[in-house]
Amino acid sequence: AALAVALFTIATPVPARVAATATITVDTAHPAGRLAADAVGLSFEIRELGIGNLDPAKGNMTQLLRTLGASNLRIGGNTLDRDTLWVPAGQPPPDPKPDWVQDIVTPNDLKRLRGLLDATGWKAEVGLNVGRWDPALATDQARAMDRILGNRLVAVECGNEPDQWEGKALRPAGYAYPQYHADWAACAHAVGHHRIAGPDTAGTSSAWASSLAADERERMSMLTVHQYASGPDLTIDRMLSAGQITSQLNAVAGNLAAATANGLPMRVDEANSAYSGGVDGVSNRYASALWVIDYGLSMAQAGLAGVNIHGGLGVCNDPIWNGKFQRYTPICAPNKAYELAQQYRVMPIYYGIWMARQLGPGRFLPITIDTDQNLSAYAVKGDDGCTRIALVHKDGTAPVGVTLTVGGRDRSASVLAMTGTALDQEAAAVQGATVDAAGRLHPVPSAAQVKGGKLTLSVDAASAVVVTL
Ligand code: BDP
């Protein structure tokens, strides 16, 4: 008998690893905070205007913006205060130019931007150079922006990252909020209306933002700060770790509370994975597409009006200007000839932005998640009456079996899945479809069935899914 037991024990197969599961319940009866149509937008350096980019008459930028769907385009960045000179209509550029000037922006550049906005339905938030302050030029630019951009201008931004001007030698030592507030007030006077966003601080939790919200809520339309997930030490593991989004939410919480208390919407109007141009092998890889879905949807669910994912339009993976990389850019050119033709391709993060955008507009629905997997979920009651659920599965090794409890009658649902070959590779697709040379993306959804109020589906390793009911 002893032998038989031993043999039996040896012969018993090692039990298969219990398959990963997640059980998610959607409370369809209690719609909560808003997911705006423009909750995930883009941000570009103002340099792009100065060098003739964002041209609806060239290349595929118009279609790339249409493919994402109308949203908020913020134009500013370091190049705003550091290098960009406004030259009014009919005036020649100064000769010689001040030595800091790298780019010149004129009314014709704004007309070209207006054409792009009209062709795509997007709206813009555009910066005035306050770092190198010239009240006459700022007043002229503000008038030109009103006249040319009209109701496509969401807000004017008064300078970029003023909390770093002292370090960048744009202001003397000791430059603090009171001095900045005086500069801001001069800019607001030049703008002459109250569609002003600010302070566009680099420090996400900077007290400058809450102070400005309290002091200037009457003259402002939006509170804005910048946020990068990390500095140049970012890894894929950390970007996709369970605590990453929580720490990003915590970092904006104080300013969000100040915005809300002062009746202002708030955007993180410049955001991406890692500052200093991103991290090669992280910011420009498929993992960033999963991160951005979580980031955009979490921020909106926490009460932000939206985020703008930053980038620049040079050759992919090459320095874009002055030796500076933009590894995190959603859109870039395959080579120099394509760059000149404004014929771009997309990076993985573009697919993540596209996925996040499929969920809205609508109102977030409360959900409960029961899983030990690195999986997050969001549900939205769409303005069109459909319920949509996004699942972001950040584990790169195994699929997860998801049971969604959604209630209601038996019906069919449509499913869009974003996949890549691996977290650290560049390939990304939705339902196997990729953005074509014209800038179009036409994934064909697959079907799933709700039976007895439940829908089950297998979510691939390192993938994201949007289910529409
Ligand atoms: C931000 C700037 C932006 C830069 C970015 C970066 O506004 O222009 O490209 O940092 O460091 O602070 O990547």
Tab-separated table of C-alpha atoms and ligand atoms in Angstrom:
chain	number	residue	atom	x	y	z
A	1	ALA	CA	0.000	0.000	0.000
A	2	ALA	CA	2.826	2.349	0.847
A	3	LEU	CA	4.345	1.747	-2.591
A	4	ALA	CA	1.057	2.318	-4.307
A	5	VAL	CA	0.586	5.629	-2.561
A	6	ALA	CA	4.092	6.724	-3.522
A	7	LEU	CA	3.562	5.774	-7.150
A	8	PHE	CA	0.259	7.531	-7.209
A	9	THR	CA	1.861	10.658	-5.779
A	10	ILE	CA	4.613	10.614	-8.382
A	11	ALA	CA	2.197	10.027	-11.208
A	12	THR	CA	-0.084	12.931	-10.289
A	13	PRO	CA	0.557	15.765	-12.764
A	14	VAL	CA	1.705	19.098	-11.341
A	15	PRO	CA	-1.527	21.098	-11.215
A	16	ALA	CA	-1.655	23.698	-13.982
A	17	ARG	CA	-1.123	27.252	-12.647
A	18	VAL	CA	-4.547	28.608	-11.751
A	19	ALA	CA	-5.455	30.858	-14.645
A	20	ALA	CA	-5.469	34.579	-13.843
A	21	THR	CA	-8.927	36.028	-13.456
A	22	ALA	CA	-10.582	39.328	-12.768
A	23	THR	CA	-14.174	39.950	-11.754
A	24	ILE	CA	-15.473	43.417	-12.479
A	25	THR	CA	-18.886	44.775	-11.579
A	26	VAL	CA	-20.191	47.919	-13.255
A	27	ASP	CA	-22.749	50.029	-11.405
A	28	THR	CA	-24.736	51.267	-14.385
A	29	ALA	CA	-27.276	53.084	-12.199
A	30	HIS	CA	-24.996	55.780	-10.760
A	31	PRO	CA	-23.186	57.859	-13.388
A	32	ALA	CA	-20.657	60.152	-11.692
A	33	GLY	CA	-17.988	62.572	-12.963
A	34	ARG	CA	-17.650	63.630	-16.573
A	35	LEU	CA	-15.301	62.223	-19.198
A	36	ALA	CA	-15.190	65.122	-21.643
A	37	ALA	CA	-14.839	64.554	-25.373
A	38	ASP	CA	-11.531	66.449	-25.283
A	39	ALA	CA	-10.192	64.792	-22.130
A	40	VAL	CA	-7.102	63.434	-23.865
A	41	GLY	CA	-5.538	66.003	-26.161
A	42	LEU	CA	-2.120	66.782	-27.579
A	43	SER	CA	0.546	69.363	-26.845
A	44	PHE	CA	3.144	70.722	-29.265
A	45	GLU	CA	6.027	73.114	-28.998
A	46	ILE	CA	5.189	76.555	-30.434
A	47	ARG	CA	8.303	76.032	-32.530
A	48	GLU	CA	6.140	73.839	-34.775
A	49	LEU	CA	4.208	76.942	-35.797
A	50	GLY	CA	7.367	78.936	-36.391
A	51	ILE	CA	8.882	76.362	-38.740
A	52	GLY	CA	5.756	75.887	-40.835
A	53	ASN	CA	4.445	72.626	-39.387
A	54	LEU	CA	0.790	71.894	-38.530
A	55	ASP	CA	-0.127	72.696	-42.119
A	56	PRO	CA	-3.502	71.337	-43.271
A	57	ALA	CA	-2.381	71.686	-46.900
A	58	LYS	CA	0.476	69.216	-46.477
A	59	GLY	CA	0.961	65.600	-45.500
A	60	ASN	CA	-1.252	63.684	-43.099
A	61	MET	CA	-1.469	65.752	-39.879
A	62	THR	CA	-5.095	66.668	-40.592
A	63	GLN	CA	-6.071	63.019	-40.869
A	64	LEU	CA	-3.992	62.006	-37.825
A	65	LEU	CA	-5.921	64.526	-35.719
A	66	ARG	CA	-9.249	63.442	-37.232
A	67	THR	CA	-8.422	59.817	-36.463
A	68	LEU	CA	-8.025	60.702	-32.786
A	69	GLY	CA	-11.224	62.776	-32.877
A	70	ALA	CA	-11.674	66.472	-32.054
A	71	SER	CA	-9.868	67.476	-28.881
A	72	ASN	CA	-7.664	70.118	-27.273
A	73	LEU	CA	-4.352	71.095	-28.904
A	74	ARG	CA	-2.025	73.007	-26.614
A	75	ILE	CA	0.809	74.994	-28.164
A	76	GLY	CA	3.639	76.195	-25.938
A	77	GLY	CA	6.536	74.378	-24.277
A	78	ASN	CA	10.089	75.454	-23.575
A	79	THR	CA	10.427	76.968	-27.034
A	80	LEU	CA	7.729	79.542	-26.148
A	81	ASP	CA	9.763	81.736	-23.773
A	82	ARG	CA	13.214	80.600	-24.764
A	83	ASP	CA	13.259	81.034	-28.534
A	84	THR	CA	10.069	82.378	-30.060
A	85	LEU	CA	9.539	85.948	-31.243
A	86	TRP	CA	6.163	87.240	-32.421
A	87	VAL	CA	6.374	89.422	-35.522
A	88	PRO	CA	3.191	91.464	-36.231
A	89	ALA	CA	1.463	91.548	-39.628
A	90	GLY	CA	3.268	93.547	-42.293
A	91	GLN	CA	6.454	93.938	-40.272
A	92	PRO	CA	9.778	92.470	-41.334
A	93	PRO	CA	11.573	90.395	-38.709
A	94	PRO	CA	14.131	92.530	-36.834
A	95	ASP	CA	17.568	92.595	-38.421
A	96	PRO	CA	19.677	91.520	-36.707
A	97	LYS	CA	17.417	89.294	-34.621
A	98	PRO	CA	18.001	89.239	-30.864
A	99	ASP	CA	20.449	86.398	-30.296
A	100	TRP	CA	17.933	84.301	-28.338
A	101	VAL	CA	15.504	84.104	-31.274
A	102	GLN	CA	15.323	80.716	-32.986
A	103	ASP	CA	11.772	80.825	-34.315
A	104	ILE	CA	9.461	83.548	-35.533
A	105	VAL	CA	5.693	83.252	-35.301
A	106	THR	CA	3.481	85.535	-37.383
A	107	PRO	CA	-0.238	85.947	-38.120
A	108	ASN	CA	0.230	83.660	-41.140
A	109	ASP	CA	1.240	80.855	-38.801
A	110	LEU	CA	-1.971	81.392	-36.829
A	111	LYS	CA	-3.985	81.337	-40.070
A	112	ARG	CA	-2.444	78.006	-40.954
A	113	LEU	CA	-3.304	76.729	-37.454
A	114	ARG	CA	-6.872	77.974	-37.881
A	115	GLY	CA	-7.092	75.971	-41.093
A	116	LEU	CA	-5.949	72.836	-39.289
A	117	LEU	CA	-8.410	73.395	-36.431
A	118	ASP	CA	-11.289	73.988	-38.849
A	119	ALA	CA	-10.383	70.905	-40.862
A	120	THR	CA	-10.273	68.679	-37.781
A	121	GLY	CA	-12.711	70.191	-35.271
A	122	TRP	CA	-9.921	70.593	-32.710
A	123	LYS	CA	-9.553	73.683	-30.484
A	124	ALA	CA	-6.305	75.251	-29.305
A	125	GLU	CA	-4.683	76.735	-26.255
A	126	VAL	CA	-1.777	78.938	-27.409
A	127	GLY	CA	1.020	80.582	-25.441
A	128	LEU	CA	2.348	84.143	-25.262
A	129	ASN	CA	6.041	84.652	-24.564
A	130	VAL	CA	6.206	86.043	-21.033
A	131	GLY	CA	9.722	84.771	-20.290
A	132	ARG	CA	11.021	87.375	-22.784
A	133	TRP	CA	8.313	89.906	-22.117
A	134	ASP	CA	7.423	92.639	-24.573
A	135	PRO	CA	3.993	94.122	-23.730
A	136	ALA	CA	3.440	95.657	-27.182
A	137	LEU	CA	4.212	92.395	-28.986
A	138	ALA	CA	2.133	90.359	-26.529
A	139	THR	CA	-0.838	92.695	-26.986
A	140	ASP	CA	-0.540	92.449	-30.764
A	141	GLN	CA	-0.274	88.650	-30.632
A	142	ALA	CA	-3.273	88.385	-28.290
A	143	ARG	CA	-5.384	90.509	-30.684
A	144	ALA	CA	-4.230	88.417	-33.637
A	145	MET	CA	-5.089	85.179	-31.815
A	146	ASP	CA	-8.606	86.434	-31.064
A	147	ARG	CA	-9.155	87.623	-34.604
A	148	ILE	CA	-7.639	84.649	-36.406
A	149	LEU	CA	-8.444	81.719	-34.115
A	150	GLY	CA	-11.842	83.056	-32.965
A	151	ASN	CA	-13.858	80.476	-31.070
A	152	ARG	CA	-11.239	77.827	-31.843
A	153	LEU	CA	-9.061	79.482	-29.194
A	154	VAL	CA	-9.865	77.768	-25.892
A	155	ALA	CA	-7.404	79.792	-23.857
A	156	VAL	CA	-4.242	81.873	-23.939
A	157	GLU	CA	-1.287	80.620	-21.911
A	158	CYS	CA	0.917	83.268	-20.243
A	159	GLY	CA	4.394	81.753	-20.560
A	160	ASN	CA	5.664	78.228	-19.962
A	161	GLU	CA	6.869	76.772	-16.653
A	162	PRO	CA	7.502	80.097	-14.883
A	163	ASP	CA	8.618	78.213	-11.778
A	164	GLN	CA	11.778	77.368	-13.755
A	165	TRP	CA	12.496	80.838	-15.171
A	166	GLU	CA	14.991	81.658	-12.462
A	167	GLY	CA	16.953	78.462	-13.230
A	168	LYS	CA	16.823	79.226	-16.959
A	169	ALA	CA	18.108	82.751	-16.398
A	170	LEU	CA	14.868	84.264	-17.702
A	171	ARG	CA	14.426	85.991	-14.334
A	172	PRO	CA	16.822	87.058	-11.563
A	173	ALA	CA	17.523	85.039	-8.430
A	174	GLY	CA	14.719	85.145	-5.895
A	175	TYR	CA	11.950	85.075	-8.516
A	176	ALA	CA	8.968	83.720	-6.595
A	177	TYR	CA	5.164	83.717	-6.775
A	178	PRO	CA	4.669	87.441	-5.970
A	179	GLN	CA	6.962	88.455	-8.857
A	180	TYR	CA	5.354	85.895	-11.128
A	181	HIS	CA	1.892	87.107	-10.163
A	182	ALA	CA	2.871	90.619	-11.263
A	183	ASP	CA	4.167	89.241	-14.602
A	184	TRP	CA	0.971	87.227	-15.009
A	185	ALA	CA	-1.146	90.316	-14.351
A	186	ALA	CA	0.752	92.216	-17.070
A	187	CYS	CA	0.098	89.339	-19.459
A	188	ALA	CA	-3.595	89.206	-18.508
A	189	HIS	CA	-3.823	92.939	-19.208
A	190	ALA	CA	-2.308	92.394	-22.660
A	191	VAL	CA	-4.710	89.515	-23.361
A	192	GLY	CA	-7.701	91.676	-22.488
A	193	HIS	CA	-10.194	88.833	-21.936
A	194	HIS	CA	-10.640	86.098	-19.393
A	195	ARG	CA	-9.921	83.030	-21.462
A	196	ILE	CA	-6.538	82.561	-19.822
A	197	ALA	CA	-5.010	79.248	-18.746
A	198	GLY	CA	-2.152	79.038	-16.290
A	199	PRO	CA	0.253	78.897	-14.631
A	200	ASP	CA	1.657	75.958	-16.655
A	201	THR	CA	4.034	75.200	-13.835
A	202	ALA	CA	6.576	72.401	-14.234
A	203	GLY	CA	6.164	71.442	-10.596
A	204	THR	CA	2.920	69.500	-10.513
A	205	SER	CA	2.258	70.299	-6.904
A	206	SER	CA	3.610	73.844	-7.092
A	207	ALA	CA	1.845	76.233	-4.747
A	208	TRP	CA	1.984	78.805	-7.558
A	209	ALA	CA	-0.968	77.090	-9.212
A	210	SER	CA	-3.208	77.088	-6.141
A	211	SER	CA	-2.207	80.672	-5.375
A	212	LEU	CA	-3.018	81.797	-8.908
A	213	ALA	CA	-6.373	79.993	-8.805
A	214	ALA	CA	-7.282	81.809	-5.590
A	215	ASP	CA	-5.970	85.216	-6.718
A	216	GLU	CA	-7.074	85.276	-10.344
A	217	ARG	CA	-10.090	83.015	-10.755
A	218	GLU	CA	-12.090	85.885	-12.289
A	219	ARG	CA	-9.544	86.435	-15.056
A	220	MET	CA	-8.861	82.755	-15.721
A	221	SER	CA	-10.761	80.039	-17.539
A	222	MET	CA	-8.587	77.070	-16.620
A	223	LEU	CA	-5.906	76.013	-14.160
A	224	THR	CA	-2.992	74.231	-15.888
A	225	VAL	CA	0.082	72.386	-14.677
A	226	HIS	CA	2.552	70.025	-16.347
A	227	GLN	CA	3.301	66.491	-15.312
A	228	TYR	CA	5.723	63.824	-16.464
A	229	ALA	CA	5.450	60.323	-14.997
A	230	SER	CA	9.129	60.445	-14.152
A	231	GLY	CA	12.556	61.781	-14.943
A	232	PRO	CA	15.107	60.062	-17.173
A	233	ASP	CA	15.370	57.047	-14.825
A	234	LEU	CA	11.957	55.703	-15.878
A	235	THR	CA	11.695	51.962	-16.557
A	236	ILE	CA	8.853	49.992	-18.133
A	237	ASP	CA	8.258	48.132	-14.873
A	238	ARG	CA	7.881	51.321	-12.923
A	239	MET	CA	5.764	53.037	-15.574
A	240	LEU	CA	3.291	50.146	-15.453
A	241	SER	CA	3.502	49.445	-11.729
A	242	ALA	CA	0.303	49.573	-9.718
A	243	GLY	CA	1.486	52.587	-7.703
A	244	GLN	CA	2.521	54.775	-10.646
A	245	ILE	CA	-0.852	56.287	-11.487
A	246	THR	CA	-1.699	56.700	-7.806
A	247	SER	CA	1.435	58.754	-7.265
A	248	GLN	CA	0.620	60.888	-10.314
A	249	LEU	CA	-2.916	61.433	-9.011
A	250	ASN	CA	-1.558	62.356	-5.574
A	251	ALA	CA	0.835	64.842	-7.133
A	252	VAL	CA	-1.976	66.865	-8.750
A	253	ALA	CA	-4.517	66.471	-5.925
A	254	GLY	CA	-3.660	69.707	-4.105
A	255	ASN	CA	-3.944	71.872	-7.203
A	256	LEU	CA	-7.081	70.066	-8.334
A	257	ALA	CA	-8.675	70.862	-4.989
A	258	ALA	CA	-7.651	74.518	-5.407
A	259	ALA	CA	-9.093	74.621	-8.936
A	260	THR	CA	-12.366	73.101	-7.772
A	261	ALA	CA	-12.589	75.402	-4.753
A	262	ASN	CA	-12.189	78.376	-7.102
A	263	GLY	CA	-14.624	77.136	-9.718
A	264	LEU	CA	-11.980	76.491	-12.388
A	265	PRO	CA	-11.556	73.414	-14.575
A	266	MET	CA	-8.030	72.017	-14.536
A	267	ARG	CA	-5.906	70.346	-17.208
A	268	VAL	CA	-2.481	68.821	-17.126
A	269	ASP	CA	-1.844	70.612	-20.418
A	270	GLU	CA	1.629	69.156	-20.924
A	271	ALA	CA	2.163	65.532	-19.931
A	272	ASN	CA	4.135	62.496	-20.947
A	273	SER	CA	6.136	59.594	-19.610
A	274	ALA	CA	9.516	61.191	-18.796
A	275	TYR	CA	10.831	64.745	-19.024
A	276	SER	CA	14.076	65.656	-20.774
A	277	GLY	CA	12.726	64.220	-23.970
A	278	GLY	CA	11.660	60.796	-22.670
A	279	VAL	CA	13.554	57.552	-22.205
A	280	ASP	CA	14.683	55.436	-25.156
A	281	GLY	CA	13.278	51.908	-24.850
A	282	VAL	CA	10.451	53.093	-22.575
A	283	SER	CA	8.762	56.279	-23.801
A	284	ASN	CA	8.940	55.137	-27.436
A	285	ARG	CA	7.775	51.557	-26.823
A	286	TYR	CA	4.446	49.791	-26.596
A	287	ALA	CA	4.408	49.970	-22.766
A	288	SER	CA	3.816	53.735	-23.087
A	289	ALA	CA	0.533	53.023	-24.923
A	290	LEU	CA	-0.783	51.100	-21.908
A	291	TRP	CA	0.437	53.775	-19.479
A	292	VAL	CA	-1.296	56.594	-21.336
A	293	ILE	CA	-4.712	54.898	-21.287
A	294	ASP	CA	-4.504	54.558	-17.526
A	295	TYR	CA	-3.098	58.041	-17.125
A	296	GLY	CA	-5.664	59.866	-19.248
A	297	LEU	CA	-8.670	57.996	-17.868
A	298	SER	CA	-7.516	58.126	-14.225
A	299	MET	CA	-6.920	61.851	-14.377
A	300	ALA	CA	-10.343	62.449	-15.901
A	301	GLN	CA	-11.989	60.172	-13.357
A	302	ALA	CA	-10.266	62.107	-10.563
A	303	GLY	CA	-11.976	65.269	-11.838
A	304	LEU	CA	-9.492	66.835	-14.248
A	305	ALA	CA	-10.936	68.305	-17.443
A	306	GLY	CA	-8.152	66.612	-19.356
A	307	VAL	CA	-4.515	66.037	-20.190
A	308	ASN	CA	-2.423	66.987	-23.236
A	309	ILE	CA	0.214	64.514	-24.343
A	310	HIS	CA	3.315	66.426	-25.399
A	311	GLY	CA	5.574	65.889	-28.379
A	312	GLY	CA	7.500	67.381	-31.249
A	313	LEU	CA	7.396	66.678	-34.962
A	314	GLY	CA	10.950	65.778	-36.004
A	315	VAL	CA	12.354	62.485	-37.279
A	316	CYS	CA	11.350	59.601	-34.976
A	317	ASN	CA	14.100	58.700	-32.500
A	318	ASP	CA	16.399	61.492	-33.722
A	319	PRO	CA	17.151	64.706	-31.859
A	320	ILE	CA	14.455	67.193	-32.821
A	321	TRP	CA	16.263	70.441	-32.135
A	322	ASN	CA	19.454	71.556	-30.433
A	323	GLY	CA	20.376	67.918	-29.841
A	324	LYS	CA	17.171	67.431	-27.840
A	325	PHE	CA	15.153	64.232	-28.207
A	326	GLN	CA	11.392	63.835	-27.969
A	327	ARG	CA	11.305	60.055	-27.489
A	328	TYR	CA	7.804	60.343	-26.086
A	329	THR	CA	6.237	62.058	-29.073
A	330	PRO	CA	3.016	60.424	-30.350
A	331	ILE	CA	3.657	61.601	-33.924
A	332	CYS	CA	6.956	61.869	-35.820
A	333	ALA	CA	8.448	61.476	-39.297
A	334	PRO	CA	10.186	58.355	-40.657
A	335	ASN	CA	12.990	60.465	-42.190
A	336	LYS	CA	13.953	64.016	-43.141
A	337	ALA	CA	12.143	64.030	-46.499
A	338	TYR	CA	8.939	62.886	-44.819
A	339	GLU	CA	9.427	65.474	-42.096
A	340	LEU	CA	9.573	68.226	-44.716
A	341	ALA	CA	6.471	66.827	-46.427
A	342	GLN	CA	4.733	66.650	-42.997
A	343	GLN	CA	4.050	63.015	-43.773
A	344	TYR	CA	4.173	61.393	-40.362
A	345	ARG	CA	3.886	58.008	-38.754
A	346	VAL	CA	2.693	57.282	-35.237
A	347	MET	CA	4.437	55.910	-32.173
A	348	PRO	CA	2.834	53.364	-29.804
A	349	ILE	CA	1.531	56.037	-27.437
A	350	TYR	CA	-0.716	57.332	-30.254
A	351	TYR	CA	-2.647	54.036	-30.124
A	352	GLY	CA	-3.068	54.398	-26.368
A	353	ILE	CA	-4.449	57.914	-26.803
A	354	TRP	CA	-6.795	56.585	-29.474
A	355	MET	CA	-8.025	53.835	-27.139
A	356	ALA	CA	-8.597	56.215	-24.219
A	357	ARG	CA	-10.601	58.453	-26.527
A	358	GLN	CA	-12.985	55.626	-27.469
A	359	LEU	CA	-14.452	55.655	-23.951
A	360	GLY	CA	-16.046	59.129	-23.987
A	361	PRO	CA	-17.723	61.475	-23.952
A	362	GLY	CA	-19.938	60.532	-21.068
A	363	ARG	CA	-19.970	60.011	-17.321
A	364	PHE	CA	-17.855	57.589	-15.329
A	365	LEU	CA	-19.697	54.673	-13.749
A	366	PRO	CA	-18.579	53.263	-10.406
A	367	ILE	CA	-16.954	49.832	-10.673
A	368	THR	CA	-15.565	47.245	-8.337
A	369	ILE	CA	-12.605	45.091	-9.379
A	370	ASP	CA	-11.627	41.837	-7.771
A	371	THR	CA	-8.290	40.571	-9.078
A	372	ASP	CA	-4.686	40.025	-8.079
A	373	GLN	CA	-3.586	41.019	-11.582
A	374	ASN	CA	-2.019	44.307	-12.673
A	375	LEU	CA	-5.225	45.239	-14.420
A	376	SER	CA	-7.247	48.431	-14.249
A	377	ALA	CA	-10.743	49.133	-15.465
A	378	TYR	CA	-12.914	52.146	-16.235
A	379	ALA	CA	-16.560	52.326	-17.203
A	380	VAL	CA	-18.419	55.208	-18.822
A	381	LYS	CA	-22.077	55.793	-19.612
A	382	GLY	CA	-21.736	57.458	-22.993
A	383	ASP	CA	-23.727	60.525	-24.001
A	384	ASP	CA	-24.934	58.281	-26.840
A	385	GLY	CA	-26.517	55.889	-24.301
A	386	CYS	CA	-23.932	53.119	-24.731
A	387	THR	CA	-21.948	51.796	-21.784
A	388	ARG	CA	-18.235	51.413	-22.456
A	389	ILE	CA	-15.661	49.604	-20.383
A	390	ALA	CA	-11.898	49.909	-20.761
A	391	LEU	CA	-9.582	47.229	-19.390
A	392	VAL	CA	-5.839	47.823	-19.214
A	393	HIS	CA	-3.850	44.669	-18.557
A	394	LYS	CA	-0.251	45.604	-17.846
A	395	ASP	CA	1.202	42.202	-17.152
A	396	GLY	CA	3.309	41.063	-20.094
A	397	THR	CA	3.292	37.330	-19.471
A	398	ALA	CA	-0.181	35.773	-19.368
A	399	PRO	CA	-3.756	36.469	-20.436
A	400	VAL	CA	-6.423	37.165	-17.860
A	401	GLY	CA	-9.957	35.804	-17.902
A	402	VAL	CA	-12.298	38.693	-17.154
A	403	THR	CA	-15.901	38.413	-16.054
A	404	LEU	CA	-17.783	41.687	-16.379
A	405	THR	CA	-21.055	42.006	-14.527
A	406	VAL	CA	-23.059	44.587	-16.415
A	407	GLY	CA	-26.645	43.471	-15.854
A	408	GLY	CA	-29.480	43.850	-18.305
A	409	ARG	CA	-30.839	41.628	-21.034
A	410	ASP	CA	-28.807	39.242	-23.150
A	411	ARG	CA	-27.211	41.219	-25.959
A	412	SER	CA	-24.074	41.451	-28.011
A	413	ALA	CA	-21.193	43.805	-27.341
A	414	SER	CA	-18.374	44.990	-29.562
A	415	VAL	CA	-14.747	44.683	-28.518
A	416	LEU	CA	-11.652	46.609	-29.615
A	417	ALA	CA	-8.320	45.252	-28.399
A	418	MET	CA	-4.990	47.048	-28.536
A	419	THR	CA	-2.029	44.693	-28.673
A	420	GLY	CA	1.712	44.851	-29.279
A	421	THR	CA	4.396	42.254	-29.841
A	422	ALA	CA	6.006	43.014	-26.437
A	423	LEU	CA	6.090	45.822	-23.890
A	424	ASP	CA	9.608	46.803	-24.964
A	425	GLN	CA	8.976	46.697	-28.725
A	426	GLU	CA	7.553	49.399	-30.943
A	427	ALA	CA	4.733	47.502	-32.650
A	428	ALA	CA	1.182	48.374	-31.645
A	429	ALA	CA	-2.152	47.776	-33.318
A	430	VAL	CA	-5.882	47.813	-32.636
A	431	GLN	CA	-7.638	44.622	-33.756
A	432	GLY	CA	-4.495	44.041	-35.805
A	433	ALA	CA	-5.040	47.311	-37.699
A	434	THR	CA	-2.374	50.015	-37.838
A	435	VAL	CA	-2.491	53.663	-38.857
A	436	ASP	CA	-1.986	53.829	-42.627
A	437	ALA	CA	0.131	56.293	-44.600
A	438	ALA	CA	-2.865	58.594	-44.995
A	439	GLY	CA	-3.287	58.677	-41.198
A	440	ARG	CA	-6.395	56.474	-41.007
A	441	LEU	CA	-7.135	53.727	-38.501
A	442	HIS	CA	-10.049	51.409	-39.172
A	443	PRO	CA	-10.067	48.475	-36.767
A	444	VAL	CA	-12.915	45.982	-37.191
A	445	PRO	CA	-14.395	45.226	-33.746
A	446	SER	CA	-15.070	41.673	-32.647
A	447	ALA	CA	-18.269	40.566	-30.916
A	448	ALA	CA	-18.868	39.257	-27.403
A	449	GLN	CA	-22.117	38.208	-25.727
A	450	VAL	CA	-23.771	39.347	-22.521
A	451	LYS	CA	-25.612	36.386	-21.009
A	452	GLY	CA	-27.424	36.548	-17.695
A	453	GLY	CA	-25.988	40.013	-17.075
A	454	LYS	CA	-22.390	38.848	-17.501
A	455	LEU	CA	-19.820	39.043	-20.251
A	456	THR	CA	-16.654	36.997	-20.160
A	457	LEU	CA	-13.581	37.589	-22.246
A	458	SER	CA	-9.941	36.675	-22.287
A	459	VAL	CA	-7.689	39.734	-22.238
A	460	ASP	CA	-4.248	39.091	-23.729
A	461	ALA	CA	-1.053	39.745	-21.818
A	462	ALA	CA	-0.054	43.420	-22.174
A	463	SER	CA	-3.206	44.513	-23.921
A	464	ALA	CA	-6.069	46.920	-23.505
A	465	VAL	CA	-9.669	46.408	-24.445
A	466	VAL	CA	-12.649	48.682	-24.943
A	467	VAL	CA	-16.005	46.910	-24.730
A	468	THR	CA	-19.072	48.765	-26.023
A	469	LEU	CA	-22.512	47.685	-24.845
B	1	BDP	C1	9.005	70.588	-20.404
B	1	BDP	C2	8.991	71.639	-21.484
B	1	BDP	C3	9.040	70.971	-22.846
B	1	BDP	C4	10.148	69.950	-22.865
B	1	BDP	C5	9.946	68.937	-21.758
B	1	BDP	C6	11.032	67.883	-21.620
B	1	BDP	O1	7.882	72.496	-21.384
B	1	BDP	O2	9.236	71.964	-23.804
B	1	BDP	O3	10.250	69.354	-24.085
B	1	BDP	O4	9.967	69.629	-20.574
B	1	BDP	O5	11.905	68.054	-20.777
B	1	BDP	O6	9.350	71.110	-19.196
B	1	BDP	O7	10.977	66.866	-22.311
